[in-house]
Amino acid sequence: MERAAAGAGAMTALHAAKRALRAELKRRLRALSEAEKLRQSRLLGAQVVKHSKYRTSCRIAVFLSMSDEVQTAEIIKDIFQQGKECFIPQYKLCSNHMDMVKLASYEEIASLPLTSWNIHQPAESDARENALSVADGLDLILMPGLGFDKTGNRLGRGKGYYDTYLERCTHHPKGKPYTIALAFKEQICDVVPVSENDMKVDEVLFEPN
């Protein structure tokens, strides 16, 4: 009983720490000007397209940015210019299930329905190639998040979409793809509180102070 109570207490403390850090990170992001977000996004986009993992990857998953995230439009354009295959999230909003499905072109994004988060995504009924349903899988995933530390710990928005997806990737014959998180420098924390279900990213790209 005492061990169970201690475990429950630790989980309560962990959830409280995550909640407090999310609130602080959202405050930092609200304070960022549009010009500053664009400046850092351009800088990180240039780093991505020069990155050795990006250059050697053929099948790349990338998020479509919300207004408080690193903007990925230029990266997506480059994926198509380089003749690579591009996959984007398809969320099931009633659960924590997410797939990465194939995008036909950069121009197609504007015609996709808008979610309640004001980002485009293929409708749940839209049948597309699912990256994990074929042997080729994915080579690289470019990931969003609310906060990160320099060891690769990530704080998401609390839905668990990416943690669950990366865990599924580990069961694919090709194995888990390389993961790069894109972050504004204001999203970098000394320590991100994590549980055993939280998946680390391989690398966090951000502008050093």
PDB file of C-alpha atoms in Angstrom:
ATOM      1  CA  MET A   1       0.000   0.000   0.000  1.00  0.00           C
ATOM      2  CA  GLU A   2       2.777   2.406   0.954  1.00  0.00           C
ATOM      3  CA  ARG A   3       4.621   1.718  -2.312  1.00  0.00           C
ATOM      4  CA  ALA A   4       1.425   2.275  -4.345  1.00  0.00           C
ATOM      5  CA  ALA A   5       0.756   5.515  -2.474  1.00  0.00           C
ATOM      6  CA  ALA A   6       4.329   6.698  -3.097  1.00  0.00           C
ATOM      7  CA  GLY A   7       3.994   5.861  -6.785  1.00  0.00           C
ATOM      8  CA  ALA A   8       0.708   7.739  -7.043  1.00  0.00           C
ATOM      9  CA  GLY A   9       2.260  10.693  -5.237  1.00  0.00           C
ATOM     10  CA  ALA A  10       5.212  10.745  -7.629  1.00  0.00           C
ATOM     11  CA  MET A  11       2.869  10.711 -10.650  1.00  0.00           C
ATOM     12  CA  THR A  12       0.808  13.548  -9.160  1.00  0.00           C
ATOM     13  CA  ALA A  13       3.995  15.558  -8.633  1.00  0.00           C
ATOM     14  CA  LEU A  14       5.156  14.794 -12.184  1.00  0.00           C
ATOM     15  CA  HIS A  15       1.837  15.939 -13.690  1.00  0.00           C
ATOM     16  CA  ALA A  16       1.978  19.120 -11.600  1.00  0.00           C
ATOM     17  CA  ALA A  17       5.551  19.838 -12.737  1.00  0.00           C
ATOM     18  CA  LYS A  18       4.586  19.310 -16.379  1.00  0.00           C
ATOM     19  CA  ARG A  19       1.513  21.521 -16.016  1.00  0.00           C
ATOM     20  CA  ALA A  20       3.567  24.340 -14.465  1.00  0.00           C
ATOM     21  CA  LEU A  21       6.261  24.093 -17.162  1.00  0.00           C
ATOM     22  CA  ARG A  22       3.650  24.078 -19.948  1.00  0.00           C
ATOM     23  CA  ALA A  23       2.153  27.282 -18.535  1.00  0.00           C
ATOM     24  CA  GLU A  24       5.591  28.925 -18.387  1.00  0.00           C
ATOM     25  CA  LEU A  25       6.483  27.851 -21.942  1.00  0.00           C
ATOM     26  CA  LYS A  26       3.168  29.107 -23.327  1.00  0.00           C
ATOM     27  CA  ARG A  27       3.868  32.436 -21.626  1.00  0.00           C
ATOM     28  CA  ARG A  28       7.320  32.600 -23.271  1.00  0.00           C
ATOM     29  CA  LEU A  29       5.854  31.777 -26.685  1.00  0.00           C
ATOM     30  CA  ARG A  30       3.132  34.430 -26.380  1.00  0.00           C
ATOM     31  CA  ALA A  31       5.880  36.997 -25.746  1.00  0.00           C
ATOM     32  CA  LEU A  32       7.652  36.156 -29.025  1.00  0.00           C
ATOM     33  CA  SER A  33       6.978  38.552 -31.891  1.00  0.00           C
ATOM     34  CA  GLU A  34       5.959  37.251 -35.319  1.00  0.00           C
ATOM     35  CA  ALA A  35       9.171  38.699 -36.751  1.00  0.00           C
ATOM     36  CA  GLU A  36      11.307  36.848 -34.202  1.00  0.00           C
ATOM     37  CA  LYS A  37       9.484  33.546 -34.787  1.00  0.00           C
ATOM     38  CA  LEU A  38      10.024  33.969 -38.528  1.00  0.00           C
ATOM     39  CA  ARG A  39      13.723  34.821 -38.053  1.00  0.00           C
ATOM     40  CA  GLN A  40      14.399  31.729 -35.950  1.00  0.00           C
ATOM     41  CA  SER A  41      12.275  29.557 -38.256  1.00  0.00           C
ATOM     42  CA  ARG A  42      14.329  30.595 -41.290  1.00  0.00           C
ATOM     43  CA  LEU A  43      17.559  29.916 -39.423  1.00  0.00           C
ATOM     44  CA  LEU A  44      16.425  26.439 -38.360  1.00  0.00           C
ATOM     45  CA  GLY A  45      15.019  25.643 -41.801  1.00  0.00           C
ATOM     46  CA  ALA A  46      18.452  26.364 -43.285  1.00  0.00           C
ATOM     47  CA  GLN A  47      20.051  24.076 -40.670  1.00  0.00           C
ATOM     48  CA  VAL A  48      17.624  21.261 -41.462  1.00  0.00           C
ATOM     49  CA  VAL A  49      18.193  21.220 -45.224  1.00  0.00           C
ATOM     50  CA  LYS A  50      21.983  21.116 -44.682  1.00  0.00           C
ATOM     51  CA  HIS A  51      21.753  18.387 -42.036  1.00  0.00           C
ATOM     52  CA  SER A  52      23.378  15.071 -42.978  1.00  0.00           C
ATOM     53  CA  LYS A  53      20.381  13.064 -41.747  1.00  0.00           C
ATOM     54  CA  TYR A  54      18.027  15.161 -43.869  1.00  0.00           C
ATOM     55  CA  ARG A  55      20.229  14.867 -46.949  1.00  0.00           C
ATOM     56  CA  THR A  56      20.396  11.070 -46.732  1.00  0.00           C
ATOM     57  CA  SER A  57      16.692  10.615 -45.921  1.00  0.00           C
ATOM     58  CA  CYS A  58      14.171   9.806 -48.659  1.00  0.00           C
ATOM     59  CA  ARG A  59      10.975   9.536 -46.593  1.00  0.00           C
ATOM     60  CA  ILE A  60      10.490  12.412 -44.173  1.00  0.00           C
ATOM     61  CA  ALA A  61       7.620  13.173 -41.790  1.00  0.00           C
ATOM     62  CA  VAL A  62       7.131  16.814 -40.820  1.00  0.00           C
ATOM     63  CA  PHE A  63       4.526  18.714 -38.823  1.00  0.00           C
ATOM     64  CA  LEU A  64       2.369  21.492 -40.272  1.00  0.00           C
ATOM     65  CA  SER A  65       3.063  24.379 -37.919  1.00  0.00           C
ATOM     66  CA  MET A  66       0.729  26.075 -35.501  1.00  0.00           C
ATOM     67  CA  SER A  67       1.283  29.802 -34.996  1.00  0.00           C
ATOM     68  CA  ASP A  68       3.496  29.272 -31.912  1.00  0.00           C
ATOM     69  CA  GLU A  69       5.722  26.627 -33.520  1.00  0.00           C
ATOM     70  CA  VAL A  70       8.798  26.778 -35.745  1.00  0.00           C
ATOM     71  CA  GLN A  71       7.428  27.309 -39.246  1.00  0.00           C
ATOM     72  CA  THR A  72       8.075  24.352 -41.565  1.00  0.00           C
ATOM     73  CA  ALA A  73       6.737  25.638 -44.914  1.00  0.00           C
ATOM     74  CA  GLU A  74      10.188  26.194 -46.446  1.00  0.00           C
ATOM     75  CA  ILE A  75      11.359  22.750 -45.301  1.00  0.00           C
ATOM     76  CA  ILE A  76       8.323  21.116 -46.918  1.00  0.00           C
ATOM     77  CA  LYS A  77       8.986  22.985 -50.162  1.00  0.00           C
ATOM     78  CA  ASP A  78      12.584  21.727 -50.109  1.00  0.00           C
ATOM     79  CA  ILE A  79      11.484  18.125 -49.493  1.00  0.00           C
ATOM     80  CA  PHE A  80       9.551  18.223 -52.778  1.00  0.00           C
ATOM     81  CA  GLN A  81      12.275  20.163 -54.628  1.00  0.00           C
ATOM     82  CA  GLN A  82      14.776  17.455 -53.634  1.00  0.00           C
ATOM     83  CA  GLY A  83      12.474  14.673 -54.869  1.00  0.00           C
ATOM     84  CA  LYS A  84      11.961  13.222 -51.412  1.00  0.00           C
ATOM     85  CA  GLU A  85       8.666  11.838 -50.092  1.00  0.00           C
ATOM     86  CA  CYS A  86       6.787  13.955 -47.544  1.00  0.00           C
ATOM     87  CA  PHE A  87       4.480  12.668 -44.802  1.00  0.00           C
ATOM     88  CA  ILE A  88       2.328  14.792 -42.498  1.00  0.00           C
ATOM     89  CA  PRO A  89       0.272  14.035 -39.373  1.00  0.00           C
ATOM     90  CA  GLN A  90      -3.297  12.804 -39.598  1.00  0.00           C
ATOM     91  CA  TYR A  91      -4.725  13.051 -36.077  1.00  0.00           C
ATOM     92  CA  LYS A  92      -7.789  11.313 -34.746  1.00  0.00           C
ATOM     93  CA  LEU A  93      -9.005  14.087 -32.450  1.00  0.00           C
ATOM     94  CA  CYS A  94     -11.182  11.789 -30.320  1.00  0.00           C
ATOM     95  CA  SER A  95      -8.174   9.680 -29.280  1.00  0.00           C
ATOM     96  CA  ASN A  96      -4.395   9.950 -29.045  1.00  0.00           C
ATOM     97  CA  HIS A  97      -3.936   8.135 -32.372  1.00  0.00           C
ATOM     98  CA  MET A  98      -1.858   9.753 -35.101  1.00  0.00           C
ATOM     99  CA  ASP A  99      -0.629   8.445 -38.448  1.00  0.00           C
ATOM    100  CA  MET A 100       1.864   9.968 -40.852  1.00  0.00           C
ATOM    101  CA  VAL A 101       0.311  10.034 -44.317  1.00  0.00           C
ATOM    102  CA  LYS A 102       1.714  10.987 -47.700  1.00  0.00           C
ATOM    103  CA  LEU A 103       1.405  14.525 -49.048  1.00  0.00           C
ATOM    104  CA  ALA A 104       1.226  14.843 -52.835  1.00  0.00           C
ATOM    105  CA  SER A 105       2.688  18.371 -53.129  1.00  0.00           C
ATOM    106  CA  TYR A 106       3.361  21.507 -51.136  1.00  0.00           C
ATOM    107  CA  GLU A 107       0.475  23.241 -52.926  1.00  0.00           C
ATOM    108  CA  GLU A 108      -1.943  20.558 -51.718  1.00  0.00           C
ATOM    109  CA  ILE A 109      -1.688  21.772 -48.111  1.00  0.00           C
ATOM    110  CA  ALA A 110      -3.915  24.810 -48.703  1.00  0.00           C
ATOM    111  CA  SER A 111      -6.774  22.562 -49.857  1.00  0.00           C
ATOM    112  CA  LEU A 112      -6.734  20.335 -46.758  1.00  0.00           C
ATOM    113  CA  PRO A 113      -9.410  20.880 -44.088  1.00  0.00           C
ATOM    114  CA  LEU A 114      -8.578  23.030 -41.051  1.00  0.00           C
ATOM    115  CA  THR A 115      -8.635  21.406 -37.599  1.00  0.00           C
ATOM    116  CA  SER A 116      -9.764  23.043 -34.362  1.00  0.00           C
ATOM    117  CA  TRP A 117      -6.071  23.916 -33.853  1.00  0.00           C
ATOM    118  CA  ASN A 118      -6.222  25.982 -37.068  1.00  0.00           C
ATOM    119  CA  ILE A 119      -3.786  23.734 -38.920  1.00  0.00           C
ATOM    120  CA  HIS A 120      -4.421  21.828 -42.138  1.00  0.00           C
ATOM    121  CA  GLN A 121      -4.592  18.054 -42.110  1.00  0.00           C
ATOM    122  CA  PRO A 122      -6.100  15.331 -44.277  1.00  0.00           C
ATOM    123  CA  ALA A 123      -9.617  14.393 -43.170  1.00  0.00           C
ATOM    124  CA  GLU A 124      -9.903  11.150 -41.194  1.00  0.00           C
ATOM    125  CA  SER A 125     -11.789   9.644 -44.154  1.00  0.00           C
ATOM    126  CA  ASP A 126      -9.024  10.660 -46.606  1.00  0.00           C
ATOM    127  CA  ALA A 127      -7.299   7.404 -47.643  1.00  0.00           C
ATOM    128  CA  ARG A 128      -3.578   7.997 -48.232  1.00  0.00           C
ATOM    129  CA  GLU A 129      -0.373   6.007 -47.994  1.00  0.00           C
ATOM    130  CA  ASN A 130       0.356   5.446 -44.312  1.00  0.00           C
ATOM    131  CA  ALA A 131       4.116   5.552 -43.698  1.00  0.00           C
ATOM    132  CA  LEU A 132       4.076   2.560 -41.327  1.00  0.00           C
ATOM    133  CA  SER A 133       1.907   0.394 -43.577  1.00  0.00           C
ATOM    134  CA  VAL A 134       4.739  -0.152 -46.076  1.00  0.00           C
ATOM    135  CA  ALA A 135       8.170  -1.717 -45.646  1.00  0.00           C
ATOM    136  CA  ASP A 136      10.005   1.554 -46.387  1.00  0.00           C
ATOM    137  CA  GLY A 137       8.647   3.181 -43.209  1.00  0.00           C
ATOM    138  CA  LEU A 138      10.220   6.558 -42.427  1.00  0.00           C
ATOM    139  CA  ASP A 139      13.823   7.741 -42.426  1.00  0.00           C
ATOM    140  CA  LEU A 140      13.379  10.971 -40.462  1.00  0.00           C
ATOM    141  CA  ILE A 141      10.719  12.685 -38.345  1.00  0.00           C
ATOM    142  CA  LEU A 142      10.855  16.447 -37.754  1.00  0.00           C
ATOM    143  CA  MET A 143       8.981  17.031 -34.511  1.00  0.00           C
ATOM    144  CA  PRO A 144       7.274  19.875 -32.685  1.00  0.00           C
ATOM    145  CA  GLY A 145       6.847  20.237 -28.913  1.00  0.00           C
ATOM    146  CA  LEU A 146       6.317  22.811 -26.205  1.00  0.00           C
ATOM    147  CA  GLY A 147       9.655  22.414 -24.470  1.00  0.00           C
ATOM    148  CA  PHE A 148      12.908  20.478 -24.621  1.00  0.00           C
ATOM    149  CA  ASP A 149      16.113  20.044 -22.711  1.00  0.00           C
ATOM    150  CA  LYS A 150      19.517  19.560 -24.283  1.00  0.00           C
ATOM    151  CA  THR A 151      19.549  15.814 -23.582  1.00  0.00           C
ATOM    152  CA  GLY A 152      16.514  15.246 -25.848  1.00  0.00           C
ATOM    153  CA  ASN A 153      13.717  15.127 -23.288  1.00  0.00           C
ATOM    154  CA  ARG A 154      10.537  16.592 -24.761  1.00  0.00           C
ATOM    155  CA  LEU A 155       7.402  18.139 -23.279  1.00  0.00           C
ATOM    156  CA  GLY A 156       4.426  17.913 -25.634  1.00  0.00           C
ATOM    157  CA  ARG A 157       0.984  19.428 -25.283  1.00  0.00           C
ATOM    158  CA  GLY A 158      -0.328  16.576 -23.173  1.00  0.00           C
ATOM    159  CA  LYS A 159      -2.122  14.419 -25.748  1.00  0.00           C
ATOM    160  CA  GLY A 160       0.673  11.883 -26.235  1.00  0.00           C
ATOM    161  CA  TYR A 161       0.375  11.757 -30.039  1.00  0.00           C
ATOM    162  CA  TYR A 162       4.092  11.687 -30.789  1.00  0.00           C
ATOM    163  CA  ASP A 163       5.106   9.460 -27.859  1.00  0.00           C
ATOM    164  CA  THR A 164       2.555   6.864 -28.953  1.00  0.00           C
ATOM    165  CA  TYR A 165       3.582   7.164 -32.601  1.00  0.00           C
ATOM    166  CA  LEU A 166       7.299   6.778 -31.882  1.00  0.00           C
ATOM    167  CA  GLU A 167       6.567   3.714 -29.750  1.00  0.00           C
ATOM    168  CA  ARG A 168       4.678   2.228 -32.728  1.00  0.00           C
ATOM    169  CA  CYS A 169       7.654   3.027 -34.976  1.00  0.00           C
ATOM    170  CA  THR A 170       9.883   0.820 -32.805  1.00  0.00           C
ATOM    171  CA  HIS A 171       7.782  -2.184 -33.891  1.00  0.00           C
ATOM    172  CA  HIS A 172       8.141  -1.432 -37.615  1.00  0.00           C
ATOM    173  CA  PRO A 173      10.585  -3.743 -39.470  1.00  0.00           C
ATOM    174  CA  LYS A 174      12.727  -0.719 -40.343  1.00  0.00           C
ATOM    175  CA  GLY A 175      12.881   0.414 -36.703  1.00  0.00           C
ATOM    176  CA  LYS A 176      12.458   3.887 -35.248  1.00  0.00           C
ATOM    177  CA  PRO A 177      13.456   6.705 -37.626  1.00  0.00           C
ATOM    178  CA  TYR A 178      15.870   9.422 -36.591  1.00  0.00           C
ATOM    179  CA  THR A 179      14.045  12.237 -34.783  1.00  0.00           C
ATOM    180  CA  ILE A 180      14.913  15.937 -34.872  1.00  0.00           C
ATOM    181  CA  ALA A 181      12.886  18.418 -32.826  1.00  0.00           C
ATOM    182  CA  LEU A 182      12.668  22.030 -34.005  1.00  0.00           C
ATOM    183  CA  ALA A 183      12.525  24.587 -31.201  1.00  0.00           C
ATOM    184  CA  PHE A 184      12.709  28.301 -30.612  1.00  0.00           C
ATOM    185  CA  LYS A 185      15.534  29.016 -28.159  1.00  0.00           C
ATOM    186  CA  GLU A 186      12.860  30.185 -25.702  1.00  0.00           C
ATOM    187  CA  GLN A 187      11.586  26.583 -25.576  1.00  0.00           C
ATOM    188  CA  ILE A 188      14.854  25.169 -24.238  1.00  0.00           C
ATOM    189  CA  CYS A 189      14.706  24.255 -20.542  1.00  0.00           C
ATOM    190  CA  ASP A 190      17.326  23.164 -18.018  1.00  0.00           C
ATOM    191  CA  VAL A 191      15.373  19.970 -17.279  1.00  0.00           C
ATOM    192  CA  VAL A 192      12.122  18.614 -18.715  1.00  0.00           C
ATOM    193  CA  PRO A 193      10.204  16.337 -16.298  1.00  0.00           C
ATOM    194  CA  VAL A 194       9.438  13.002 -17.972  1.00  0.00           C
ATOM    195  CA  SER A 195       7.846   9.638 -17.249  1.00  0.00           C
ATOM    196  CA  GLU A 196       8.903   6.239 -18.595  1.00  0.00           C
ATOM    197  CA  ASN A 197       6.374   6.567 -21.452  1.00  0.00           C
ATOM    198  CA  ASP A 198       7.887   9.820 -22.746  1.00  0.00           C
ATOM    199  CA  MET A 199      10.078   9.223 -25.786  1.00  0.00           C
ATOM    200  CA  LYS A 200      13.340  11.135 -26.162  1.00  0.00           C
ATOM    201  CA  VAL A 201      14.242  12.791 -29.448  1.00  0.00           C
ATOM    202  CA  ASP A 202      17.614  12.094 -31.027  1.00  0.00           C
ATOM    203  CA  GLU A 203      18.448  15.768 -31.550  1.00  0.00           C
ATOM    204  CA  VAL A 204      17.017  19.199 -30.763  1.00  0.00           C
ATOM    205  CA  LEU A 205      17.767  21.995 -33.233  1.00  0.00           C
ATOM    206  CA  PHE A 206      17.636  25.532 -31.828  1.00  0.00           C
ATOM    207  CA  GLU A 207      19.548  28.792 -32.050  1.00  0.00           C
ATOM    208  CA  PRO A 208      22.155  28.900 -29.259  1.00  0.00           C
ATOM    209  CA  ASN A 209      22.126  31.978 -27.030  1.00  0.00           C
TER     210      ASN A 209
END
